[in-house]
PDB file of C-alpha atoms in Angstrom:
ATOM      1  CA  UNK A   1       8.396  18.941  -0.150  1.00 79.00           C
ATOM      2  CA  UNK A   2       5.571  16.697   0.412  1.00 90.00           C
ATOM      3  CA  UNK A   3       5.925  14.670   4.318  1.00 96.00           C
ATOM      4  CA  UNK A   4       4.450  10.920   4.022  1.00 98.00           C
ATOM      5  CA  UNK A   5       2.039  10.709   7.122  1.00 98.00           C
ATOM      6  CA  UNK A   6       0.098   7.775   8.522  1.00 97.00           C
ATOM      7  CA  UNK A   7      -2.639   9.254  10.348  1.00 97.00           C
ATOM      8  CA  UNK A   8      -4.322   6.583  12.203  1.00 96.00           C
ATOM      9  CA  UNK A   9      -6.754   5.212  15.341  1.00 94.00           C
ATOM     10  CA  UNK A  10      -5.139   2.059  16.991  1.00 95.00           C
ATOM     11  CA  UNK A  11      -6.555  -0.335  19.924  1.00 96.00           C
ATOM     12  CA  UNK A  12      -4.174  -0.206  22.936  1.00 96.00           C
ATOM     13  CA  UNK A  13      -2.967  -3.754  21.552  1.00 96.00           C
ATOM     14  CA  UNK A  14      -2.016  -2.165  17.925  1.00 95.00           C
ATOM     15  CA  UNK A  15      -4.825  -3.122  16.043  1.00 95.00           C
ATOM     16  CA  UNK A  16      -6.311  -0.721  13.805  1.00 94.00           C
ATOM     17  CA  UNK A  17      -9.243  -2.889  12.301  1.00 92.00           C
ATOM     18  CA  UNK A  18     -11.164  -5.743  13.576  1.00 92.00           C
ATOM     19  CA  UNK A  19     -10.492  -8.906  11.606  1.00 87.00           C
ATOM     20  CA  UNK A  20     -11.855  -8.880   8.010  1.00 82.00           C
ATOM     21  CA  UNK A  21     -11.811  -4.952   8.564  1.00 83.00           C
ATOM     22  CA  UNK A  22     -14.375  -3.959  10.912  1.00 87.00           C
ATOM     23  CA  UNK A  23     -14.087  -0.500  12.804  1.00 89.00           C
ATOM     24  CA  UNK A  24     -17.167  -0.688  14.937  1.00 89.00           C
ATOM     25  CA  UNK A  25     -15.181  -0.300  18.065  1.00 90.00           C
ATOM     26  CA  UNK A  26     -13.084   2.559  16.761  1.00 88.00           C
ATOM     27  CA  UNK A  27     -16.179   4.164  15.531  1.00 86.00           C
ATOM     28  CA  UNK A  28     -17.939   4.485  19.407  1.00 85.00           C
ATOM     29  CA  UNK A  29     -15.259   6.879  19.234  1.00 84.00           C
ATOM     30  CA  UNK A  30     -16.367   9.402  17.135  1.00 81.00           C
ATOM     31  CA  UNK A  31     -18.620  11.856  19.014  1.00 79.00           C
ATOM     32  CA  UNK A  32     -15.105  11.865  21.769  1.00 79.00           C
ATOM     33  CA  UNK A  33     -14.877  15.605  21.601  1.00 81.00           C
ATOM     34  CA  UNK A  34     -11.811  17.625  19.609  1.00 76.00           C
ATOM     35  CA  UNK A  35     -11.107  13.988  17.662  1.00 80.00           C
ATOM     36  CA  UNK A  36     -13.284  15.177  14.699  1.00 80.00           C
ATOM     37  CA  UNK A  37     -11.710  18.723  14.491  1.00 85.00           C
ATOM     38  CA  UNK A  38      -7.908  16.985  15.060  1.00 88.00           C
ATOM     39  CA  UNK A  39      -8.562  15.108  11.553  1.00 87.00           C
ATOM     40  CA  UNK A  40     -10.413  18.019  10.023  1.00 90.00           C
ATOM     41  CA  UNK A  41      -7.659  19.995  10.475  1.00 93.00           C
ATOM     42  CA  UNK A  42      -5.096  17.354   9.695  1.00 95.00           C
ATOM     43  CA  UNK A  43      -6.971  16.973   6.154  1.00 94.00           C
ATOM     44  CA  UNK A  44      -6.190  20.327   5.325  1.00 96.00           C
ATOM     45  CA  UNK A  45      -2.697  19.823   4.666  1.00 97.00           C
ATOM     46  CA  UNK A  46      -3.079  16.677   2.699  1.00 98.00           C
ATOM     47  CA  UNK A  47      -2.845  17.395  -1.094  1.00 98.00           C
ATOM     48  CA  UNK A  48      -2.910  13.104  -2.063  1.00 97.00           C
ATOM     49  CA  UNK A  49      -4.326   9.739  -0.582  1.00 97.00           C
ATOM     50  CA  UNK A  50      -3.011   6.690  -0.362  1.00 98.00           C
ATOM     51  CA  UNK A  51      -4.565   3.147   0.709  1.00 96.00           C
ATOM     52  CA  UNK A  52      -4.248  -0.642   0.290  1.00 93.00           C
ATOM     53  CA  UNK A  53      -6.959  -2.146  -1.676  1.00 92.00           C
ATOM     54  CA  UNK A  54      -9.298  -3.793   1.059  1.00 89.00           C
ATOM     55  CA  UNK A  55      -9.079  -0.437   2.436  1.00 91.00           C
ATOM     56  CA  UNK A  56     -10.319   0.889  -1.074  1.00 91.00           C
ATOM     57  CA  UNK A  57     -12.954  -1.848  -1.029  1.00 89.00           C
ATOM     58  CA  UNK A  58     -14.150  -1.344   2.398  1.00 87.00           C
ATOM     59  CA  UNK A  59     -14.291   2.489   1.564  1.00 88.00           C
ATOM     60  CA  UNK A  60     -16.373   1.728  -1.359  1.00 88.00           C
ATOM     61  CA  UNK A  61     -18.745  -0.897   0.580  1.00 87.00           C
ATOM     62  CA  UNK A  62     -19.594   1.361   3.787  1.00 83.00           C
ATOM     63  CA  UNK A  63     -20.140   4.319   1.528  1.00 82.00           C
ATOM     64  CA  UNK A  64     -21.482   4.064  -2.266  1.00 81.00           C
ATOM     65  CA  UNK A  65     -21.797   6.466  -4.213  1.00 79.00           C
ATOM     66  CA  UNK A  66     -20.269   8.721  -1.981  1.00 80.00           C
ATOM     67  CA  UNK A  67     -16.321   9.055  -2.542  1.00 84.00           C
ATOM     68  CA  UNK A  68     -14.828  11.605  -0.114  1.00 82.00           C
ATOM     69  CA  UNK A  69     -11.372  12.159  -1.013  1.00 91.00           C
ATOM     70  CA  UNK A  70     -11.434  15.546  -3.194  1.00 91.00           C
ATOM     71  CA  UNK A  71      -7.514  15.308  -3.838  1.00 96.00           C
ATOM     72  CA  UNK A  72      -5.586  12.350  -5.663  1.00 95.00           C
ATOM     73  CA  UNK A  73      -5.990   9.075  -4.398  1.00 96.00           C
ATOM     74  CA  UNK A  74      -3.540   6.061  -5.457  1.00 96.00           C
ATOM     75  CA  UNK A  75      -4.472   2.449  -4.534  1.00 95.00           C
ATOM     76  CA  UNK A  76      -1.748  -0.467  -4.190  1.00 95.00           C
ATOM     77  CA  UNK A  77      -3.808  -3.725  -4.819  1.00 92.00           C
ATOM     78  CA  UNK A  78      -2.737  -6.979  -6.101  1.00 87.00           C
ATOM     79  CA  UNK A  79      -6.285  -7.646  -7.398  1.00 86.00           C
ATOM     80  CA  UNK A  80      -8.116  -6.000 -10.333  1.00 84.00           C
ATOM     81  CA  UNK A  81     -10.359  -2.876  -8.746  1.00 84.00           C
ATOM     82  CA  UNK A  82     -12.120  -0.310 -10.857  1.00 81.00           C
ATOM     83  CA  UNK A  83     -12.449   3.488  -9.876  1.00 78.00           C
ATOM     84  CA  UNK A  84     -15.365   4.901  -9.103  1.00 71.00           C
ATOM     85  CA  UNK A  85     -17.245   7.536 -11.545  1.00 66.00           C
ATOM     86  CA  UNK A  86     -15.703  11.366 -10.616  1.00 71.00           C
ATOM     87  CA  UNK A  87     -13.263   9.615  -8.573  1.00 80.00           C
ATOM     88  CA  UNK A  88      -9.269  10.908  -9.012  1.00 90.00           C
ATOM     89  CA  UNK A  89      -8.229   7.276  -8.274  1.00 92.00           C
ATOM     90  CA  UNK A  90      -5.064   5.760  -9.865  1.00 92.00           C
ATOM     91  CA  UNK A  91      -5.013   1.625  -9.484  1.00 93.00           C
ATOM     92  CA  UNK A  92      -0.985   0.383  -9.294  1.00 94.00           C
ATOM     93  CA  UNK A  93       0.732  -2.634  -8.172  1.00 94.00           C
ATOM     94  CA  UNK A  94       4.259  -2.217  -7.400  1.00 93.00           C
ATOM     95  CA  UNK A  95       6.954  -1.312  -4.488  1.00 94.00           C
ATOM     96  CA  UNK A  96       5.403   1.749  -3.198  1.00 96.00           C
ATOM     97  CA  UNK A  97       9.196   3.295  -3.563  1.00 96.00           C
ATOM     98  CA  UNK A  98       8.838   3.318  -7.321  1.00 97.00           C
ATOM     99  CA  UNK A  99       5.864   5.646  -6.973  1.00 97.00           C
ATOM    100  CA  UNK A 100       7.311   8.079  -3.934  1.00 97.00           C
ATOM    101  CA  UNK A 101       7.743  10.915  -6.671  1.00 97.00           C
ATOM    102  CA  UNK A 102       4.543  10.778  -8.350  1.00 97.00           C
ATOM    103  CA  UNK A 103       3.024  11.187  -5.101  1.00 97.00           C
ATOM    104  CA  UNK A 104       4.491  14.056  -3.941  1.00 97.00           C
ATOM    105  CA  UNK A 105       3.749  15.484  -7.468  1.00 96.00           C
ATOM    106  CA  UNK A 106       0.317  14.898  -6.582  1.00 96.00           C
ATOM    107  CA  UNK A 107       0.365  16.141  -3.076  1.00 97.00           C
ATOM    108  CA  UNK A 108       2.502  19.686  -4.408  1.00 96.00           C
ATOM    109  CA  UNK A 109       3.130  21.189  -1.210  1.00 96.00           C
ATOM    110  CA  UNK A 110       0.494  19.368   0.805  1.00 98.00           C
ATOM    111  CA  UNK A 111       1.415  16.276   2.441  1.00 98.00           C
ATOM    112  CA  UNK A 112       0.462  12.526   1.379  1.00 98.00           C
ATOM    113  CA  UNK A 113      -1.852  11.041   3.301  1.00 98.00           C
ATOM    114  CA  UNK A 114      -0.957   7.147   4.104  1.00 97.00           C
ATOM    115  CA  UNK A 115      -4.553   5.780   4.953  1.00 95.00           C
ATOM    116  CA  UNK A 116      -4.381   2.366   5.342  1.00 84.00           C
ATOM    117  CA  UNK A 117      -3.719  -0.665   5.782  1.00 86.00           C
ATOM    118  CA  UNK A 118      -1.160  -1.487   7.862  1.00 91.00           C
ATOM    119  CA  UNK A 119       0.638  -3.357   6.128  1.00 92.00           C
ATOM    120  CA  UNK A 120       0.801  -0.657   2.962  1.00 94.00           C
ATOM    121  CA  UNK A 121       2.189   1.465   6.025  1.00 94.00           C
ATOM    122  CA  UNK A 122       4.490  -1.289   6.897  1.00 92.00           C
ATOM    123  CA  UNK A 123       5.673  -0.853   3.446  1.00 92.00           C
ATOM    124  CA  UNK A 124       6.570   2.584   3.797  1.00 94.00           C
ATOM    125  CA  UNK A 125       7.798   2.360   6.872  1.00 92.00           C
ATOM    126  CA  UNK A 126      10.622  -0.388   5.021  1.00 90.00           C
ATOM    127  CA  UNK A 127      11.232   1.981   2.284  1.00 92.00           C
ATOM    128  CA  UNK A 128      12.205   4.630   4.580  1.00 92.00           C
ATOM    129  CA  UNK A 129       9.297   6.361   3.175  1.00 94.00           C
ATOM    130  CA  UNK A 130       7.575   7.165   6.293  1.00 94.00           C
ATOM    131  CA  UNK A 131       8.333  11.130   7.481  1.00 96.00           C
ATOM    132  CA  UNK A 132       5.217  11.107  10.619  1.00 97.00           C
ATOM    133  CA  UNK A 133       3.483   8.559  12.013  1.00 96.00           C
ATOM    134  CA  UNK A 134      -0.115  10.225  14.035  1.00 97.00           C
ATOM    135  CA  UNK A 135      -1.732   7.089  15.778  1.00 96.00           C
ATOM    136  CA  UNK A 136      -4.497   8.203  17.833  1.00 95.00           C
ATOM    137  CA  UNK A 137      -4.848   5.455  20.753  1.00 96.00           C
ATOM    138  CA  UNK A 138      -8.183   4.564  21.779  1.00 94.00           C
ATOM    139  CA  UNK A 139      -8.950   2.324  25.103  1.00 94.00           C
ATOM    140  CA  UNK A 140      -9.676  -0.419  23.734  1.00 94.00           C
ATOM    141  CA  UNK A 141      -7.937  -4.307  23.248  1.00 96.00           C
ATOM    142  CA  UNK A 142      -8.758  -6.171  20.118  1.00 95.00           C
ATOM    143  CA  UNK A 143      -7.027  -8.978  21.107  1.00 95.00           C
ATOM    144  CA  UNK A 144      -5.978  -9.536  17.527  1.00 94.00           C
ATOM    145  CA  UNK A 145      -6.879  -8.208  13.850  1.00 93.00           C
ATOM    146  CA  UNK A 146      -5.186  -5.662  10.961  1.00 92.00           C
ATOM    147  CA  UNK A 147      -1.394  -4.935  13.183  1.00 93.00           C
ATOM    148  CA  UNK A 148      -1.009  -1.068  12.775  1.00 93.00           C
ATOM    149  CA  UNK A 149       2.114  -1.918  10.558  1.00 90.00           C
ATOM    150  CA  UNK A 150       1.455  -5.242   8.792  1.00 81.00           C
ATOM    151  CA  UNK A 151       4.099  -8.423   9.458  1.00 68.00           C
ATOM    152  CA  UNK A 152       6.719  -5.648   7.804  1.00 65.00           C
ATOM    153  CA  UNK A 153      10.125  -6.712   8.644  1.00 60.00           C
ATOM    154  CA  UNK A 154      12.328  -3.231   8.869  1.00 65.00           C
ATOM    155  CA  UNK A 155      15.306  -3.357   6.648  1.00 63.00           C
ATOM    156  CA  UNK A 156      16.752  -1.034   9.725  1.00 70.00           C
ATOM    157  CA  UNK A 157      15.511   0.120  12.447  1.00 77.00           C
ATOM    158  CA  UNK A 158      13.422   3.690  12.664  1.00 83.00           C
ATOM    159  CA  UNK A 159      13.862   6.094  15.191  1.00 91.00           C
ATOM    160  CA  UNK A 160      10.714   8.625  15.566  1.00 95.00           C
ATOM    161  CA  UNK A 161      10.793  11.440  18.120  1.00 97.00           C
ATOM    162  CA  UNK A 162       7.383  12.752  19.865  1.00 98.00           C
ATOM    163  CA  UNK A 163       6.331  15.867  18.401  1.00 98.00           C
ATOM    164  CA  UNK A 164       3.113  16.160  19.582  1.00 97.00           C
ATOM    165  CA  UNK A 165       0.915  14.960  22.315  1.00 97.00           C
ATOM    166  CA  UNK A 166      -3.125  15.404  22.753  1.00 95.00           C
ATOM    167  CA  UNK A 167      -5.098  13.876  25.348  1.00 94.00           C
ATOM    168  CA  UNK A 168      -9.191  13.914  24.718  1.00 91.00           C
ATOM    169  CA  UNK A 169     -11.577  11.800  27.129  1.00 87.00           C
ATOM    170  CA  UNK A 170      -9.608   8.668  27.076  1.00 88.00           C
ATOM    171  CA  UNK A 171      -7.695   8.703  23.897  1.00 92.00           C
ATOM    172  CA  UNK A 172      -4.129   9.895  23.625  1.00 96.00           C
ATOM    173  CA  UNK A 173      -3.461  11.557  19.982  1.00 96.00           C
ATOM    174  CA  UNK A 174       0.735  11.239  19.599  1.00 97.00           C
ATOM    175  CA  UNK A 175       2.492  12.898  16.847  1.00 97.00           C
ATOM    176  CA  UNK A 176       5.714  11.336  16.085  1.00 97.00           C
ATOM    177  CA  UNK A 177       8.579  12.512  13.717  1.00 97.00           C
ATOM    178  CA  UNK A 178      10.962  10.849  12.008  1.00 92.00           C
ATOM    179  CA  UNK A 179      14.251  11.316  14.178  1.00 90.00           C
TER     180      UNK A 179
END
C-alpha cells in the first residue's frame, strides 16, 4: 500500500520557503553533491503528487510550459486554478482525508508524494495521514516565512522514529518513520 511522504528542504529555523514563496536560498543548494541523486532516486518510488495551490502556482510561474510531474498530480486550492495542457492534474477542495484513497489508487504501489506547502503537510500530518516525513536541513536561518508544517494544530500528538540519516557538505538528509 501506498506510504504518504513529505519529502522536503527546510532552513535550520523550519522554514521551507521564503515569504511569498521564494527558494533562492534553498536553491544555492543544488550543485551540494549526492542531494540531486537522493531526490532522483526518491522520485522513483513515487507513483502520485500532491501540492497546495501556491505551490501549483509557483510551479507553473518558475517553469511554463514545462510541467515535470509524469505521474498524477492532485492540487488542494481554495481558489479557481486551471491545469495545464498534457498535464495529469486533478483541482479539489476538501479535507485531504476524503481523498486518502483516491490517492493511493493513483500512486498503485508507488508512494504519494506530499510536495508542498506546509501547511497541506500540516494537514496530513492532523489526519494521521502522514507515514514519512524526509526534511533535508540546509544551514541556513530564514528568520521567518512558509513553517515546514503550516499553523496545524495536531489533533494528537505524532511520534516518528529516525530511519535514516545522510550527511552531504553541510546538509543533514533525516528520514523519519511514523513510530
Amino acid at each position: 500500500m501506498a506510504d504518504f511522504v513529505y519529502y522536503v528542504g527546510s532552513s535550520l529555523d523550519g522554514y521551507i520557503a521564503q515569504d511569498g514563496g521564494g527558494l533562492a536560498w534553498l536553491e544555492k543548494f543544488n550543485g551540494v553533491e549526492g542531494l540531486g541523486e537522493s531526490y532522483r532516486s526518491f522520485e522513483e518510488g513515487v507513483g502520485c503528487v500532491v501540492m497546495g495551490g501556491d505551490t501549483y502556482e509557483w510551479i507553473r510561474e518558475h517553469h511554463p510550459g514545462e510541467w515535470s510531474y509524469r505521474v498524477p498530480c492532485w492540487v488542494f486550492s481554495h481558489h479557481e486554478l486551471s491545469a495545464d495542457d498534457g498535464a495529469d492534474v486533478v483541482i479539489v477542495r476538501g479535507d485531504v482525508a476524503e481523498f486518502a484513497e483516491e490517492l493511493r489508487r493513483d500512486a498503485g504501489e508507488k508512494d504519494v508524494y506530499i510536495v508542498g506547502g506546509g501547511d497541506l503537510a500540516g494537514q496530513f500530518l492532523a489526519a494521521g495521514l502522514l507515514d514519512r516525513i524526509v526534511v533535508t536541513y540546509v544551514p541556513a536561518v530564514l528568520g521567518g516565512g512558509v513553517p515546514l508544517f503550516g499553523g496545524r494544530a495536531l489533533l494528537e500528538a505524532r511520534d516518528f522514529r529516525l530511519v535514516g540519516l545522510v550527511q552531504r557538505d553541510g546538509t543533514v538528509e533525516l528520514d523519519y518513520r511514523v513510530a
